[in-house]
Short mmCIF file of C-alpha atoms in Angstrom, two decimals:
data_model
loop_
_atom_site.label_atom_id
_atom_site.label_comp_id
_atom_site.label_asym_id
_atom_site.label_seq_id
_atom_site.Cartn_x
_atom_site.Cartn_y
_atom_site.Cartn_z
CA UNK A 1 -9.51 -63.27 34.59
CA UNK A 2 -6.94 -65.78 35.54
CA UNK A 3 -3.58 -65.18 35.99
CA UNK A 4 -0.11 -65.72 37.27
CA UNK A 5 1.11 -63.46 39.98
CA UNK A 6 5.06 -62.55 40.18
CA UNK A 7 5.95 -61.11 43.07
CA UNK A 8 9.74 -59.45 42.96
CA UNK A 9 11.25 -57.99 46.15
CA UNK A 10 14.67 -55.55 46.31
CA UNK A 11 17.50 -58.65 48.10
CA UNK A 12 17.22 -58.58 51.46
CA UNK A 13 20.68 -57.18 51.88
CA UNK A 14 20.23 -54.20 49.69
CA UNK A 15 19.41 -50.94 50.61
CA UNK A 16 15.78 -50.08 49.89
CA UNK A 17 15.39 -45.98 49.96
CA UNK A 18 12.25 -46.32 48.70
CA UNK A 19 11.25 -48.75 51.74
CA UNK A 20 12.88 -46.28 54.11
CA UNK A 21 11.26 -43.44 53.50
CA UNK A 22 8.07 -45.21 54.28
CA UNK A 23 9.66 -46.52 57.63
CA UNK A 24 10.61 -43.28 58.56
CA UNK A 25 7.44 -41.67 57.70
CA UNK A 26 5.82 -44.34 60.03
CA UNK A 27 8.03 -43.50 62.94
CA UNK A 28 6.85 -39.80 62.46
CA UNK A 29 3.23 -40.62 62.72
CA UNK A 30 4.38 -42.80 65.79
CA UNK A 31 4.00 -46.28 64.34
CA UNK A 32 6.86 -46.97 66.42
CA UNK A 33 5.62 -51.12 66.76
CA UNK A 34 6.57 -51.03 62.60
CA UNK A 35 10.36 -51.73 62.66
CA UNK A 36 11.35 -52.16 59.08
CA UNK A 37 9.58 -51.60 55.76
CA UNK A 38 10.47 -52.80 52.09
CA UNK A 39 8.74 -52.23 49.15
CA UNK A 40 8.54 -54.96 45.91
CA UNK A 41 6.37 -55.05 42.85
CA UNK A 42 3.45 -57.44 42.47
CA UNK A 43 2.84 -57.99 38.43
CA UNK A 44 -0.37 -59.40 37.12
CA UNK A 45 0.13 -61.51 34.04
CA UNK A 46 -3.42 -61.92 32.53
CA UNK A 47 -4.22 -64.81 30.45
CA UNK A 48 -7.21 -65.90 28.23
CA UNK A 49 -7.32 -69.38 29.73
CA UNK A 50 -6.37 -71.21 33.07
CA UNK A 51 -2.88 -71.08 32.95
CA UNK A 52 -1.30 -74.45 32.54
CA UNK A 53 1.75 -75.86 34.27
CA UNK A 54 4.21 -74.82 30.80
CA UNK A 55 2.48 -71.30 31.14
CA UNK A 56 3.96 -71.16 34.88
CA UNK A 57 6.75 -72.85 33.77
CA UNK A 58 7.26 -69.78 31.00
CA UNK A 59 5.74 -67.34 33.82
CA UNK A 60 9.13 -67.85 36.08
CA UNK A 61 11.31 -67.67 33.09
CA UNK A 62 9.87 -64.39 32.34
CA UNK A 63 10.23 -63.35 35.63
CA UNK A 64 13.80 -64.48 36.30
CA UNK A 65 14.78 -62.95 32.52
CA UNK A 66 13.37 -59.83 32.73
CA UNK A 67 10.55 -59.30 35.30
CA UNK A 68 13.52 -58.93 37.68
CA UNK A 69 17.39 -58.25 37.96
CA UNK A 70 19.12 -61.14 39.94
CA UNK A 71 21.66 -58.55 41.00
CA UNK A 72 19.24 -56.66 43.02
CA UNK A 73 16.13 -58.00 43.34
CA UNK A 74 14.33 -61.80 44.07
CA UNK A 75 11.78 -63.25 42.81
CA UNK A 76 10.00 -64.26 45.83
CA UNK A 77 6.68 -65.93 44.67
CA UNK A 78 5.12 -66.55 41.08
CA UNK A 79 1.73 -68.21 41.89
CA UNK A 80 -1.20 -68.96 40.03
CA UNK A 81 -4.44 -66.89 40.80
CA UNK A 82 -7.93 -67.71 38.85
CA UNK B 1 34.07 -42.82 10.51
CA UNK B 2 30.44 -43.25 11.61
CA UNK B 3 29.00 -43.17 14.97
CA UNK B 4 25.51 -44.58 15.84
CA UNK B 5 23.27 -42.40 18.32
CA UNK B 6 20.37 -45.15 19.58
CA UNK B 7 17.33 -43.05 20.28
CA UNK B 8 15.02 -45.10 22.53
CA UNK B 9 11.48 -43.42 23.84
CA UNK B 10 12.24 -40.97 26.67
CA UNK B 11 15.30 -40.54 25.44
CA UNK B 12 16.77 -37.26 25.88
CA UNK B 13 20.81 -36.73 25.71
CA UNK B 14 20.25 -38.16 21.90
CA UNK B 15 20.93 -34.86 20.42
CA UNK B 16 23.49 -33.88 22.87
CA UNK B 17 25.57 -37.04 22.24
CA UNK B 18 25.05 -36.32 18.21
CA UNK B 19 26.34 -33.26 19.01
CA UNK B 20 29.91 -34.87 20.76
CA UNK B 21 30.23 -36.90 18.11
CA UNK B 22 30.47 -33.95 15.18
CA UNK B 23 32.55 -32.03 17.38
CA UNK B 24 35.12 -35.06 17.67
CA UNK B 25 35.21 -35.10 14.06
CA UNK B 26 33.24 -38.50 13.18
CA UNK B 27 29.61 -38.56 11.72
CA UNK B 28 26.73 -38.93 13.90
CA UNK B 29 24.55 -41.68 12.34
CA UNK B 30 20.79 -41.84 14.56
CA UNK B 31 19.60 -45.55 15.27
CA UNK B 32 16.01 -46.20 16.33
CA UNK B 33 15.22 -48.91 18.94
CA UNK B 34 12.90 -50.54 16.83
CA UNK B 35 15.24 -50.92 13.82
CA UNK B 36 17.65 -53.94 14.49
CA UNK B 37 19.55 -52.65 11.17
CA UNK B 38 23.30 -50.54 12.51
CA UNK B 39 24.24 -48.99 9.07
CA UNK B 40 26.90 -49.93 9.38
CA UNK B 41 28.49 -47.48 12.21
CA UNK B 42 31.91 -48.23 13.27
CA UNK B 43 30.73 -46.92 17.25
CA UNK B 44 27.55 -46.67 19.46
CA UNK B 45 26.42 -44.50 21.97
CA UNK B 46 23.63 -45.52 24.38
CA UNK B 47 22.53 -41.94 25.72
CA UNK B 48 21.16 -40.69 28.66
CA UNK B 49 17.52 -40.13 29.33
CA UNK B 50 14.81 -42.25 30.95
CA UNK B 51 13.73 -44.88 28.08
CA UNK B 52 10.31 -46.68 28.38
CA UNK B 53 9.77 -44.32 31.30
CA UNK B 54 12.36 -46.02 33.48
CA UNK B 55 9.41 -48.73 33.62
CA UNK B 56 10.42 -51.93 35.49
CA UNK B 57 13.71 -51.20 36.21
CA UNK B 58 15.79 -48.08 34.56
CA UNK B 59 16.94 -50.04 31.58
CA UNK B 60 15.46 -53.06 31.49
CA UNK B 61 13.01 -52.74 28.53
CA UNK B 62 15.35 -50.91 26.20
CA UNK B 63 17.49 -53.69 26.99
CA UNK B 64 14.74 -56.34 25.27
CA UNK B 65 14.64 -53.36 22.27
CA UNK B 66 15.18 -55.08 18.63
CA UNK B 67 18.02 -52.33 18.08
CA UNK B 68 19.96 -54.14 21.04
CA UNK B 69 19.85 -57.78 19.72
CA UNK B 70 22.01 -56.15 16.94
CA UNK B 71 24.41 -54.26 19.34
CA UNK B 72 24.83 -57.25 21.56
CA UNK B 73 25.89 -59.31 18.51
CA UNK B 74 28.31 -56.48 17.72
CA UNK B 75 29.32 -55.61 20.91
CA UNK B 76 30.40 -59.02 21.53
CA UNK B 77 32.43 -59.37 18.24
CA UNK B 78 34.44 -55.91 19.50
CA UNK B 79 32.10 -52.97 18.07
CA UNK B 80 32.97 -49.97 20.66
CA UNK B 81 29.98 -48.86 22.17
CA UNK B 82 29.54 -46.30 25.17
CA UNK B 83 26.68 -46.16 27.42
CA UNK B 84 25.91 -43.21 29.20
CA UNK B 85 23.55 -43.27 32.30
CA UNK B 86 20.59 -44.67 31.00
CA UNK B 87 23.05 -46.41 28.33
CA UNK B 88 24.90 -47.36 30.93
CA UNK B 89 21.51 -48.96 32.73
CA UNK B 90 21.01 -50.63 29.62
CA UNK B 91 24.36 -51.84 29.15
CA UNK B 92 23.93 -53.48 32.80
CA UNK B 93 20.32 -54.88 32.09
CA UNK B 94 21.74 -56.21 28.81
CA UNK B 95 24.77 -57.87 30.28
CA UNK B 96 27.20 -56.76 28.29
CA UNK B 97 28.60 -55.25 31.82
CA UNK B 98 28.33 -56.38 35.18
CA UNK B 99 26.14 -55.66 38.46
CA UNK B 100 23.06 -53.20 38.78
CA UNK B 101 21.73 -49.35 39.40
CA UNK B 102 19.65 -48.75 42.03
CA UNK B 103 18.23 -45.67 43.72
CA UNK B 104 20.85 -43.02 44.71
CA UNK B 105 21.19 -43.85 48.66
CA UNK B 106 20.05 -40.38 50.14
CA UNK B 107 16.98 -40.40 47.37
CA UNK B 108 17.66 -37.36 45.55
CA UNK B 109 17.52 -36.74 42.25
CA UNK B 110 21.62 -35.40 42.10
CA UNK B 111 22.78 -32.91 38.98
CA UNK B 112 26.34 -31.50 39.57
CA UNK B 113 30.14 -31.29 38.19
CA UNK B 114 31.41 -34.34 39.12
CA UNK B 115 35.33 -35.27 39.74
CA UNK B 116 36.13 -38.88 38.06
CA UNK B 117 39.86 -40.60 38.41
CA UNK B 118 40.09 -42.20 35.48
CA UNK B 119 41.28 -45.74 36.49
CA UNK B 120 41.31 -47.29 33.01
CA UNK B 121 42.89 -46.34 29.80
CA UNK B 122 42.91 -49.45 28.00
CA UNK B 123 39.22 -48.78 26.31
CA UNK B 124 38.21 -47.67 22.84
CA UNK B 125 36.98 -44.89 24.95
CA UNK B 126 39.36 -43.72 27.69
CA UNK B 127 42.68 -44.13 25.63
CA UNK B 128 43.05 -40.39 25.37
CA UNK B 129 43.49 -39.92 28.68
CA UNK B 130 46.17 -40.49 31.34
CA UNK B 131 45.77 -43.72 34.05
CA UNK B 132 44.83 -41.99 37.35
CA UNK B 133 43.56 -38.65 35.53
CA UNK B 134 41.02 -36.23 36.78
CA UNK B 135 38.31 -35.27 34.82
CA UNK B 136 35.04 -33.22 35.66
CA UNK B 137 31.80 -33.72 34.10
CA UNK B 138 28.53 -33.35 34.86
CA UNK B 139 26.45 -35.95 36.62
CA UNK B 140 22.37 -36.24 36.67
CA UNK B 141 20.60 -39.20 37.96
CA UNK B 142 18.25 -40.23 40.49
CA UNK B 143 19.48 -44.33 40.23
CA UNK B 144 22.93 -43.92 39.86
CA UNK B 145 23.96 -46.12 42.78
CA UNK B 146 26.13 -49.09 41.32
CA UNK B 147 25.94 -52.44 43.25
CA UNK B 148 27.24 -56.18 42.78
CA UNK B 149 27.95 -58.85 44.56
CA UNK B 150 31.28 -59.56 46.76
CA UNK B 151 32.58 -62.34 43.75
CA UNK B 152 31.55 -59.64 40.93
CA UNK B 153 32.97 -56.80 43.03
CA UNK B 154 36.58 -59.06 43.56
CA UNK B 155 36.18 -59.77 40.05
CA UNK B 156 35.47 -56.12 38.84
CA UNK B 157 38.54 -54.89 41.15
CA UNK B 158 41.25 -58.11 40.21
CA UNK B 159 40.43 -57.88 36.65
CA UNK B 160 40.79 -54.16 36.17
CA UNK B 161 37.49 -53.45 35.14
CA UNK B 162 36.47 -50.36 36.91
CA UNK B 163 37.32 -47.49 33.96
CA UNK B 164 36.04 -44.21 35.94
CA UNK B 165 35.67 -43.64 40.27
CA UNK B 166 34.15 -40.74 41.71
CA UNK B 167 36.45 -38.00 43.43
CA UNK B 168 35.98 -36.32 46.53
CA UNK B 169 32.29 -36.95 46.73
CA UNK B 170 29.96 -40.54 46.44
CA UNK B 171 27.38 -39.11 45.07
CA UNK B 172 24.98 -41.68 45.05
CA UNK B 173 26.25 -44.08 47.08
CA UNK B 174 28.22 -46.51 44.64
CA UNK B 175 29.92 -49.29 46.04
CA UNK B 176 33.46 -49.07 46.10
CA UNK B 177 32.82 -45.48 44.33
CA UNK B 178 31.97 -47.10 41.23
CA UNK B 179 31.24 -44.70 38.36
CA UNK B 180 31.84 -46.57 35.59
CA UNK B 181 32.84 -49.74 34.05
CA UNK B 182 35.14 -51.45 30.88
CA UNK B 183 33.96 -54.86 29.68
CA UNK B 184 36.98 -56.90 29.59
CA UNK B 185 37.85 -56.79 25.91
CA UNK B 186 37.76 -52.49 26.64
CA UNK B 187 35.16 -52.32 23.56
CA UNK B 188 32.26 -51.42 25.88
CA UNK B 189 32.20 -48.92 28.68
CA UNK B 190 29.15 -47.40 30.46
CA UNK B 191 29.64 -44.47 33.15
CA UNK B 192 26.71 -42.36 35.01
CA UNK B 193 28.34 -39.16 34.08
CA UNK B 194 27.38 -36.79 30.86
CA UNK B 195 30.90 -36.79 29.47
CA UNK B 196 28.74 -35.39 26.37
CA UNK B 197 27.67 -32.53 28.07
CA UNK B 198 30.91 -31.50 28.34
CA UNK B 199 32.64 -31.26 24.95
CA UNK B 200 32.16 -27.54 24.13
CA UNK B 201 33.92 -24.16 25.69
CA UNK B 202 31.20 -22.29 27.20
CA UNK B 203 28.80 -24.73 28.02
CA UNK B 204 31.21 -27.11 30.04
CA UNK B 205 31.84 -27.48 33.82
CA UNK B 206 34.09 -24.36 35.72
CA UNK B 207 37.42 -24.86 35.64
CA UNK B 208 40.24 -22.71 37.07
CA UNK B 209 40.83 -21.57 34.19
CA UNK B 210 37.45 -20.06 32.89
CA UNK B 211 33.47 -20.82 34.15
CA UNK B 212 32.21 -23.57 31.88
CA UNK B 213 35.52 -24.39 30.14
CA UNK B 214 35.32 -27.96 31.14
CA UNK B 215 35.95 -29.85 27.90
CA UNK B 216 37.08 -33.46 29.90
CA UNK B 217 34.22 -35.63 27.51
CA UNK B 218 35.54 -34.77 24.33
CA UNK B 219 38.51 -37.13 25.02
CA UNK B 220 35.95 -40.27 25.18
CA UNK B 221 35.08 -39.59 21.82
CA UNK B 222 38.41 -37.94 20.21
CA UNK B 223 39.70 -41.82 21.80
CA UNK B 224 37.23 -44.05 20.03
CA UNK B 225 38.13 -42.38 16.47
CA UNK B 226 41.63 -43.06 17.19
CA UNK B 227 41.21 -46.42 17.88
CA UNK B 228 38.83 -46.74 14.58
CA UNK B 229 41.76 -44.79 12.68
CA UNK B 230 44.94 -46.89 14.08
CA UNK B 231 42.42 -50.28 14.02
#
């Protein structure tokens, strides 16, 4: 199936809660070499076809638009995957 | 005097909001999020609740709903609308306000009576009250922390548009204690707090006077039918 990978991570200046939980929860099981976790989404958009260079073109749209919030998050990689 | 309810799926403070609306004194007109036709209200409420599941980002797919291409139009030609929590989410993911919700900072899931200074009366929906008021209502949200950016922030603070702060407690972790915010024509506000959860004697927040007296959200909608009546 090919398709177009968008990968959207919480800004690097932002606090992620969700990320440090999971840091903390390392430290507790003594992961103590792990100094920082963060936690992004990586969304699969399937298509019938190789995806062509206007469906990556539309791919980052999407994901700038409304796969992510520019506020709060980056879109840190939209990449092509067959 | 009609007011729209939108009900989105995984909506939940629909009825509630309905509710404020008919105790105000205006009619509560429902609007479904797949219908882009208003009926022609004269108001909208965006409840609370956790549309489409809170799926990508709390908001952000109501936001793309056909029901909000209409209210953006409207909103933008002055049509009062409120958003409430989610509404307020959806207001932000639809850009008719500034900045973003994220998780609250210490990760709980927070329900309480909250204390708001109200630092905005110039709204279709604050114009009841008195600049620098205290209200209580409740609050309930799990991504209720409000964040922007320094230039939105300076903006947010120069222009006046911050319409509610929290009192004596952050609960979430809000920059600059954030609760809510006025767009900068005052037609659309958005807030975290349940001011429709607090329009009835009995089933309010305590006061000193009497436990669950708390009536402090019946003013946001007593204000936007005097604005519609003296429009």
């Amino acid at each position: 199936m090919p398709k177009i990978i968008v990968e959207v991570m919480p800004k690097a200046d932002l606090l992620d809660p969700a990320g440090k939980a999971v840091a903390n929860a390392l430290q507790r099981k003594g992961h103590s070499e792990v100094t920082n976790v963060r936690i992004g989404k990586r969304i699969e958009l399937h298509y019938a076809n190789t995806p062509t260079e206007a469906d990556l073109q539309a791919a980052k749209q999407i994901a700038a638009d409304f796969l992510s919030n520019g506020v709060i998050e980056d879109v840190v990689n939209v990449i092509v995957e067959n | 005097m009609k007011i729209g309810v939108v009900t989105f799926p995984g909506t939940l403070d629909d009825r509630d909001a309905a509710r404020a609306v008919r105790l105000a004194g205006a009619e509560a007109v429902s609007l479904w999020h797949a219908d882009t036709n208003l009926h022609s209200v004269d108001a909208v409420v965006l409840p609370g609740g956790f549309s489409f599941g809170d799926y990508l980002r709390c908001g952000a797919i109501a936001a793309q709903a056909p029901v909000m291409e209409s209210i953006i139009d409207a909103a933008n030609g002055g049509l009062p609308v409120l958003g409430i929590c989610n509404g307020f989410q959806v207001l932000v993911e639809s850009h008719l306000l500034p900045g973003g919700l994220i998780r609250n900072e210490h990760q709980h899931f927070i329900c309480r009576d909250q204390k708001l200074i109200v630092e905005n009366v110039d709204t279709a929906w604050t114009n009841g009250f008195k600049l620098g008021q205290e209200i209580t209502i409740p609050l309930k949200n799990g991504e209720g922390g409000y964040i922007a950016d320094a230039e939105t922030l300076n903006r947010l603070e120069g222009e006046g548009l911050i319409a509610f702060r929290y009192s004596e407690v952050n609960p979430n972790g809000s920059v600059n204690n954030i609760a809510g915010l006025k767009n900068k024509k005052g037609n659309v506000v958005g807030l975290m707090p349940h001011p429709e959860h607090a329009v009835e004697p009995g089933f309010g927040p305590d006061t000193s006077a009497a436990m669950r007296s708390g009536v402090d959200g019946l003013t946001f909608f007593t204000s936007v039918i005097n604005q519609l009546v003296n429009a």
